[in-house]
Amino acid sequence: MRISRRLAAAASAAVFVLMAGSAMADGEKVVIGTEGAYPPFNNLAADGTLTGFDVDIAKALCVEMKVECTFVTQDWDGIIPALIAKKFDAIIASMSITAERKEKVDFTNKYYNTPPAIVVPKDSPITEATEAALAGKTLGAQGSTTHSNYAEAHMKEAEIKLYPTAEEYKLDIVNGRVDAVIDDVVVLSEWLKSADGACCKLLGTLPVDPVINGEGAGIAVRKGDDALREKFNKAIEAIRANGKYKEINEKYFPFDVYGS
């Protein structure tokens, strides 16, 4: 649950369409903004297909709501301004529900909740995920995210290095340019399973700061769009109850990502 920038302008302009079955009697359409650069939650594959937990959940919600949904990829640092400018109607992109963001947009209830964590190289002398252990070390984070905010608030003795995308901090830790990185525990754990993440290990999860980390990941809509927000809330409840959420969850994770 964080923030990022698309790697290619052409890709960020791409649109992906989902027809929600035959349930289009009222012709309602919803445009959903996502980043497409935050696996396993949302990612733009080489063939231009949007994949990931966020995307599958969004599709299930659209079917439940009986609406036609299109997906638009958008740089993370411009995703809230694009929503406000009506480029799309909702953001489903692992966006944490925080007080700061609530000043600009409205949120649904959460659809998942996972803690932040620290990753270090396998041969790192750092032995614990604490402020003291990271003092004097360089800590990488994606800028304009809850995780970079957490690092700046709770890892004050570390040198915080910010990146436009998660991919860039991963490259720097692989190449020894930072001592550690911070992000969502699921994002980091999935990366560690890949060939690119073979360099590193999970040092540990961090205590959640409710003010910074928020209430979990929610769907953002424009201020005052209560009708759409409530439709999403009812759909989230429905897919949790009918087993669709569990089906999608098990496709990506060996545990319930919804959280407590």
mmCIF file of C-alpha atoms in Angstrom:
data_model
loop_
_atom_site.group_PDB
_atom_site.id
_atom_site.type_symbol
_atom_site.label_atom_id
_atom_site.label_comp_id
_atom_site.label_asym_id
_atom_site.label_seq_id
_atom_site.Cartn_x
_atom_site.Cartn_y
_atom_site.Cartn_z
ATOM 1 C CA MET A 1 0.000 0.000 0.000
ATOM 2 C CA ARG A 2 1.942 2.907 -1.273
ATOM 3 C CA ILE A 3 2.512 5.276 -4.320
ATOM 4 C CA SER A 4 4.472 5.237 -7.685
ATOM 5 C CA ARG A 5 5.079 6.487 -11.216
ATOM 6 C CA ARG A 6 4.484 4.558 -14.484
ATOM 7 C CA LEU A 7 7.586 3.690 -16.399
ATOM 8 C CA ALA A 8 6.259 4.547 -19.869
ATOM 9 C CA ALA A 9 3.909 7.324 -20.909
ATOM 10 C CA ALA A 10 2.411 5.164 -23.629
ATOM 11 C CA ALA A 11 1.554 2.436 -21.153
ATOM 12 C CA SER A 12 -0.001 4.919 -18.724
ATOM 13 C CA ALA A 13 -2.434 5.958 -21.420
ATOM 14 C CA ALA A 14 -3.582 2.416 -22.131
ATOM 15 C CA VAL A 15 -7.171 1.455 -21.371
ATOM 16 C CA PHE A 16 -8.392 -1.999 -20.426
ATOM 17 C CA VAL A 17 -12.044 -3.008 -20.699
ATOM 18 C CA LEU A 18 -14.088 -5.453 -18.640
ATOM 19 C CA MET A 19 -17.672 -6.199 -19.651
ATOM 20 C CA ALA A 20 -19.517 -7.292 -16.529
ATOM 21 C CA GLY A 21 -21.416 -10.194 -18.054
ATOM 22 C CA SER A 22 -24.923 -9.523 -19.292
ATOM 23 C CA ALA A 23 -25.780 -7.285 -16.356
ATOM 24 C CA MET A 24 -25.694 -4.018 -18.276
ATOM 25 C CA ALA A 25 -29.381 -3.161 -18.337
ATOM 26 C CA ASP A 26 -28.876 0.328 -16.952
ATOM 27 C CA GLY A 27 -25.768 0.969 -19.068
ATOM 28 C CA GLU A 28 -23.802 2.262 -16.094
ATOM 29 C CA LYS A 29 -20.065 2.601 -16.665
ATOM 30 C CA VAL A 30 -17.240 3.021 -14.163
ATOM 31 C CA VAL A 31 -13.659 3.951 -15.063
ATOM 32 C CA ILE A 32 -11.065 2.629 -12.619
ATOM 33 C CA GLY A 33 -7.572 4.063 -12.232
ATOM 34 C CA THR A 34 -4.676 1.857 -11.155
ATOM 35 C CA GLU A 35 -0.907 2.069 -11.365
ATOM 36 C CA GLY A 36 0.134 -1.148 -13.057
ATOM 37 C CA ALA A 37 3.570 -1.215 -11.406
ATOM 38 C CA TYR A 38 3.052 -2.751 -7.956
ATOM 39 C CA PRO A 39 3.095 -6.562 -8.179
ATOM 40 C CA PRO A 40 1.495 -8.731 -6.946
ATOM 41 C CA PHE A 41 -1.308 -6.193 -6.418
ATOM 42 C CA ASN A 42 -1.322 -4.521 -9.823
ATOM 43 C CA ASN A 43 1.058 -4.907 -12.722
ATOM 44 C CA LEU A 44 1.219 -4.243 -16.448
ATOM 45 C CA ALA A 45 2.409 -7.414 -18.191
ATOM 46 C CA ALA A 46 4.623 -7.390 -21.275
ATOM 47 C CA ASP A 47 1.620 -8.050 -23.508
ATOM 48 C CA GLY A 48 -0.214 -5.014 -22.099
ATOM 49 C CA THR A 49 -2.517 -7.012 -19.819
ATOM 50 C CA LEU A 50 -3.282 -5.670 -16.356
ATOM 51 C CA THR A 51 -2.871 -8.344 -13.710
ATOM 52 C CA GLY A 52 -2.786 -8.633 -9.930
ATOM 53 C CA PHE A 53 -4.890 -8.859 -6.813
ATOM 54 C CA ASP A 54 -6.205 -5.283 -7.088
ATOM 55 C CA VAL A 55 -7.250 -5.879 -10.693
ATOM 56 C CA ASP A 56 -9.007 -9.186 -10.002
ATOM 57 C CA ILE A 57 -10.798 -7.720 -6.998
ATOM 58 C CA ALA A 58 -11.878 -4.719 -9.097
ATOM 59 C CA LYS A 59 -13.261 -7.009 -11.798
ATOM 60 C CA ALA A 60 -15.175 -9.049 -9.216
ATOM 61 C CA LEU A 61 -16.623 -5.883 -7.694
ATOM 62 C CA CYS A 62 -17.722 -4.633 -11.120
ATOM 63 C CA VAL A 63 -19.501 -7.904 -11.830
ATOM 64 C CA GLU A 64 -21.177 -7.767 -8.406
ATOM 65 C CA MET A 65 -22.258 -4.159 -9.034
ATOM 66 C CA LYS A 66 -23.515 -5.050 -12.532
ATOM 67 C CA VAL A 67 -21.563 -2.268 -14.222
ATOM 68 C CA GLU A 68 -19.215 -2.012 -17.194
ATOM 69 C CA CYS A 69 -15.713 -1.178 -16.016
ATOM 70 C CA THR A 70 -12.694 0.121 -17.885
ATOM 71 C CA PHE A 71 -9.202 0.335 -16.427
ATOM 72 C CA VAL A 72 -6.744 3.193 -16.983
ATOM 73 C CA THR A 73 -3.108 3.075 -15.844
ATOM 74 C CA GLN A 74 -1.812 6.223 -14.196
ATOM 75 C CA ASP A 75 1.454 7.364 -12.597
ATOM 76 C CA TRP A 76 1.042 7.022 -8.848
ATOM 77 C CA ASP A 77 2.128 10.529 -7.970
ATOM 78 C CA GLY A 78 -0.626 11.897 -10.201
ATOM 79 C CA ILE A 79 -3.325 9.364 -9.422
ATOM 80 C CA ILE A 80 -5.356 11.442 -6.919
ATOM 81 C CA PRO A 81 -5.210 14.599 -9.067
ATOM 82 C CA ALA A 82 -6.357 12.494 -12.043
ATOM 83 C CA LEU A 83 -9.313 11.186 -10.030
ATOM 84 C CA ILE A 84 -10.278 14.712 -8.984
ATOM 85 C CA ALA A 85 -9.939 15.828 -12.630
ATOM 86 C CA LYS A 86 -12.403 13.069 -13.600
ATOM 87 C CA LYS A 87 -9.964 11.038 -15.667
ATOM 88 C CA PHE A 88 -11.531 8.071 -13.876
ATOM 89 C CA ASP A 89 -14.202 7.436 -11.250
ATOM 90 C CA ALA A 90 -12.337 5.358 -8.675
ATOM 91 C CA ILE A 91 -8.817 4.312 -7.689
ATOM 92 C CA ILE A 92 -8.199 0.626 -6.980
ATOM 93 C CA ALA A 93 -4.444 0.514 -6.522
ATOM 94 C CA SER A 94 -3.497 -0.552 -2.986
ATOM 95 C CA MET A 95 -4.107 2.962 -1.686
ATOM 96 C CA SER A 96 -3.978 3.183 2.099
ATOM 97 C CA ILE A 97 -6.852 4.967 3.811
ATOM 98 C CA THR A 98 -5.192 7.839 5.661
ATOM 99 C CA ALA A 99 -6.393 11.086 7.198
ATOM 100 C CA GLU A 100 -4.241 13.105 4.801
ATOM 101 C CA ARG A 101 -5.790 11.457 1.747
ATOM 102 C CA LYS A 102 -9.278 11.775 3.203
ATOM 103 C CA GLU A 103 -8.881 15.519 2.892
ATOM 104 C CA LYS A 104 -8.838 15.097 -0.900
ATOM 105 C CA VAL A 105 -10.909 11.981 -1.629
ATOM 106 C CA ASP A 106 -13.471 9.696 -0.027
ATOM 107 C CA PHE A 107 -12.774 6.029 0.652
ATOM 108 C CA THR A 108 -14.704 2.811 0.809
ATOM 109 C CA ASN A 109 -14.135 0.353 3.614
ATOM 110 C CA LYS A 110 -10.844 -1.543 3.337
ATOM 111 C CA TYR A 111 -10.484 -4.482 0.984
ATOM 112 C CA TYR A 112 -7.158 -5.628 2.455
ATOM 113 C CA ASN A 113 -4.687 -4.692 5.199
ATOM 114 C CA THR A 114 -1.036 -5.713 5.508
ATOM 115 C CA PRO A 115 1.879 -4.251 7.526
ATOM 116 C CA PRO A 116 5.123 -2.619 6.364
ATOM 117 C CA ALA A 117 8.392 -4.552 6.449
ATOM 118 C CA ILE A 118 12.138 -4.196 5.925
ATOM 119 C CA VAL A 119 14.291 -6.158 3.456
ATOM 120 C CA VAL A 120 18.098 -6.286 3.522
ATOM 121 C CA PRO A 121 20.770 -8.118 1.500
ATOM 122 C CA LYS A 122 21.355 -11.689 2.657
ATOM 123 C CA ASP A 123 24.857 -10.829 3.875
ATOM 124 C CA SER A 124 23.757 -7.670 5.699
ATOM 125 C CA PRO A 125 25.094 -7.008 9.220
ATOM 126 C CA ILE A 126 21.710 -5.488 10.127
ATOM 127 C CA THR A 127 19.985 -7.997 12.408
ATOM 128 C CA GLU A 128 16.659 -6.404 13.339
ATOM 129 C CA ALA A 129 14.004 -4.105 11.889
ATOM 130 C CA THR A 130 14.395 -1.262 14.367
ATOM 131 C CA GLU A 131 15.357 2.396 14.273
ATOM 132 C CA ALA A 132 18.513 1.686 16.262
ATOM 133 C CA ALA A 133 19.636 -1.096 13.940
ATOM 134 C CA LEU A 134 19.108 1.113 10.875
ATOM 135 C CA ALA A 135 20.871 4.182 12.321
ATOM 136 C CA GLY A 136 23.472 5.448 9.876
ATOM 137 C CA LYS A 137 22.239 3.103 7.136
ATOM 138 C CA THR A 138 20.679 4.061 3.803
ATOM 139 C CA LEU A 139 17.025 3.037 3.628
ATOM 140 C CA GLY A 140 15.248 3.020 0.264
ATOM 141 C CA ALA A 141 11.532 3.647 -0.166
ATOM 142 C CA GLN A 142 9.085 4.594 -2.871
ATOM 143 C CA GLY A 143 8.335 8.295 -2.516
ATOM 144 C CA SER A 144 4.922 9.746 -1.633
ATOM 145 C CA THR A 145 3.826 6.508 0.045
ATOM 146 C CA THR A 146 2.813 5.506 3.527
ATOM 147 C CA HIS A 147 6.061 3.544 3.669
ATOM 148 C CA SER A 148 8.271 6.537 2.902
ATOM 149 C CA ASN A 149 6.269 8.531 5.458
ATOM 150 C CA TYR A 150 6.798 5.750 7.991
ATOM 151 C CA ALA A 151 10.550 5.712 7.343
ATOM 152 C CA GLU A 152 10.819 9.470 7.739
ATOM 153 C CA ALA A 153 8.826 9.373 11.005
ATOM 154 C CA HIS A 154 10.277 6.259 12.631
ATOM 155 C CA MET A 155 13.719 5.744 11.083
ATOM 156 C CA LYS A 156 15.098 9.241 11.689
ATOM 157 C CA GLU A 157 18.669 8.071 12.230
ATOM 158 C CA ALA A 158 18.764 6.433 8.797
ATOM 159 C CA GLU A 159 19.423 8.199 5.500
ATOM 160 C CA ILE A 160 16.145 7.908 3.593
ATOM 161 C CA LYS A 161 16.504 7.604 -0.185
ATOM 162 C CA LEU A 162 13.263 8.039 -2.145
ATOM 163 C CA TYR A 163 12.419 6.575 -5.546
ATOM 164 C CA PRO A 164 9.645 7.216 -8.079
ATOM 165 C CA THR A 165 8.830 3.486 -8.314
ATOM 166 C CA ALA A 166 9.311 0.291 -6.332
ATOM 167 C CA GLU A 167 11.282 -1.169 -9.241
ATOM 168 C CA GLU A 168 13.979 1.468 -8.791
ATOM 169 C CA TYR A 169 14.650 0.851 -5.102
ATOM 170 C CA LYS A 170 14.785 -2.883 -5.870
ATOM 171 C CA LEU A 171 17.490 -2.271 -8.467
ATOM 172 C CA ASP A 172 19.489 -0.208 -5.978
ATOM 173 C CA ILE A 173 19.423 -2.798 -3.211
ATOM 174 C CA VAL A 174 20.408 -5.499 -5.712
ATOM 175 C CA ASN A 175 23.358 -3.334 -6.773
ATOM 176 C CA GLY A 176 24.398 -2.399 -3.232
ATOM 177 C CA ARG A 177 23.431 1.261 -3.395
ATOM 178 C CA VAL A 178 21.154 1.082 -0.332
ATOM 179 C CA ASP A 179 21.443 -0.963 2.839
ATOM 180 C CA ALA A 180 17.746 -1.761 3.253
ATOM 181 C CA VAL A 181 14.325 -1.034 1.777
ATOM 182 C CA ILE A 182 10.856 -0.602 3.238
ATOM 183 C CA ASP A 183 7.505 -1.499 1.642
ATOM 184 C CA ASP A 184 4.418 -3.647 2.156
ATOM 185 C CA VAL A 185 5.322 -7.074 3.542
ATOM 186 C CA VAL A 186 3.421 -8.868 0.770
ATOM 187 C CA VAL A 187 5.069 -6.871 -2.007
ATOM 188 C CA LEU A 188 8.506 -7.528 -0.545
ATOM 189 C CA SER A 189 7.821 -11.208 0.182
ATOM 190 C CA GLU A 190 6.634 -11.848 -3.374
ATOM 191 C CA TRP A 191 9.694 -10.071 -4.782
ATOM 192 C CA LEU A 192 12.002 -12.193 -2.614
ATOM 193 C CA LYS A 193 10.557 -15.325 -4.254
ATOM 194 C CA SER A 194 11.630 -14.094 -7.683
ATOM 195 C CA ALA A 195 15.039 -14.402 -9.335
ATOM 196 C CA ASP A 196 15.522 -10.645 -8.993
ATOM 197 C CA GLY A 197 14.901 -10.848 -5.247
ATOM 198 C CA ALA A 198 17.405 -13.651 -4.636
ATOM 199 C CA CYS A 199 19.874 -11.081 -3.301
ATOM 200 C CA CYS A 200 17.894 -10.337 -0.222
ATOM 201 C CA LYS A 201 15.926 -11.490 2.811
ATOM 202 C CA LEU A 202 13.020 -10.249 4.894
ATOM 203 C CA LEU A 203 14.430 -8.669 8.041
ATOM 204 C CA GLY A 204 11.045 -8.326 9.711
ATOM 205 C CA THR A 205 7.698 -6.576 9.782
ATOM 206 C CA LEU A 206 7.231 -3.220 11.496
ATOM 207 C CA PRO A 207 4.645 -2.111 14.075
ATOM 208 C CA VAL A 208 1.752 -0.440 12.283
ATOM 209 C CA ASP A 209 1.392 3.288 12.891
ATOM 210 C CA PRO A 210 -2.375 3.904 12.515
ATOM 211 C CA VAL A 211 -1.837 7.580 11.695
ATOM 212 C CA ILE A 212 0.651 6.874 8.913
ATOM 213 C CA ASN A 213 -0.346 3.417 7.700
ATOM 214 C CA GLY A 214 -4.047 4.113 7.924
ATOM 215 C CA GLU A 215 -6.934 1.660 8.054
ATOM 216 C CA GLY A 216 -5.919 -0.652 5.225
ATOM 217 C CA ALA A 217 -6.231 -0.321 1.463
ATOM 218 C CA GLY A 218 -9.494 1.170 0.236
ATOM 219 C CA ILE A 219 -11.081 2.321 -2.989
ATOM 220 C CA ALA A 220 -10.848 6.084 -3.475
ATOM 221 C CA VAL A 221 -13.671 8.064 -5.113
ATOM 222 C CA ARG A 222 -14.220 11.767 -5.571
ATOM 223 C CA LYS A 223 -15.455 13.752 -2.597
ATOM 224 C CA GLY A 224 -19.228 13.482 -2.279
ATOM 225 C CA ASP A 225 -19.620 10.507 -4.625
ATOM 226 C CA ASP A 226 -21.493 8.621 -1.918
ATOM 227 C CA ALA A 227 -23.584 6.531 -4.312
ATOM 228 C CA LEU A 228 -20.549 4.938 -5.956
ATOM 229 C CA ARG A 229 -18.740 4.544 -2.650
ATOM 230 C CA GLU A 230 -21.692 2.670 -1.143
ATOM 231 C CA LYS A 231 -22.027 0.453 -4.213
ATOM 232 C CA PHE A 232 -18.406 -0.556 -3.781
ATOM 233 C CA ASN A 233 -18.893 -1.137 -0.044
ATOM 234 C CA LYS A 234 -21.864 -3.438 -0.658
ATOM 235 C CA ALA A 235 -19.917 -5.275 -3.351
ATOM 236 C CA ILE A 236 -16.913 -5.761 -1.044
ATOM 237 C CA GLU A 237 -19.238 -7.263 1.582
ATOM 238 C CA ALA A 238 -20.859 -9.468 -1.051
ATOM 239 C CA ILE A 239 -17.657 -10.971 -2.451
ATOM 240 C CA ARG A 240 -16.378 -11.562 1.077
ATOM 241 C CA ALA A 241 -19.606 -13.437 1.841
ATOM 242 C CA ASN A 242 -20.042 -15.410 -1.393
ATOM 243 C CA GLY A 243 -16.513 -16.822 -1.587
ATOM 244 C CA LYS A 244 -15.254 -14.810 -4.558
ATOM 245 C CA TYR A 245 -12.824 -12.828 -2.378
ATOM 246 C CA LYS A 246 -11.435 -16.061 -0.934
ATOM 247 C CA GLU A 247 -10.994 -17.479 -4.439
ATOM 248 C CA ILE A 248 -9.009 -14.442 -5.571
ATOM 249 C CA ASN A 249 -7.056 -14.297 -2.299
ATOM 250 C CA GLU A 250 -5.945 -17.925 -2.667
ATOM 251 C CA LYS A 251 -4.768 -17.250 -6.226
ATOM 252 C CA TYR A 252 -2.144 -14.848 -4.842
ATOM 253 C CA PHE A 253 -1.549 -15.481 -1.136
ATOM 254 C CA PRO A 254 -1.363 -18.420 1.318
ATOM 255 C CA PHE A 255 -3.077 -16.348 4.037
ATOM 256 C CA ASP A 256 -6.077 -14.015 4.341
ATOM 257 C CA VAL A 257 -4.768 -10.670 3.111
ATOM 258 C CA TYR A 258 -7.935 -8.944 4.360
ATOM 259 C CA GLY A 259 -6.334 -8.668 7.807
ATOM 260 C CA SER A 260 -7.863 -7.961 11.168
#
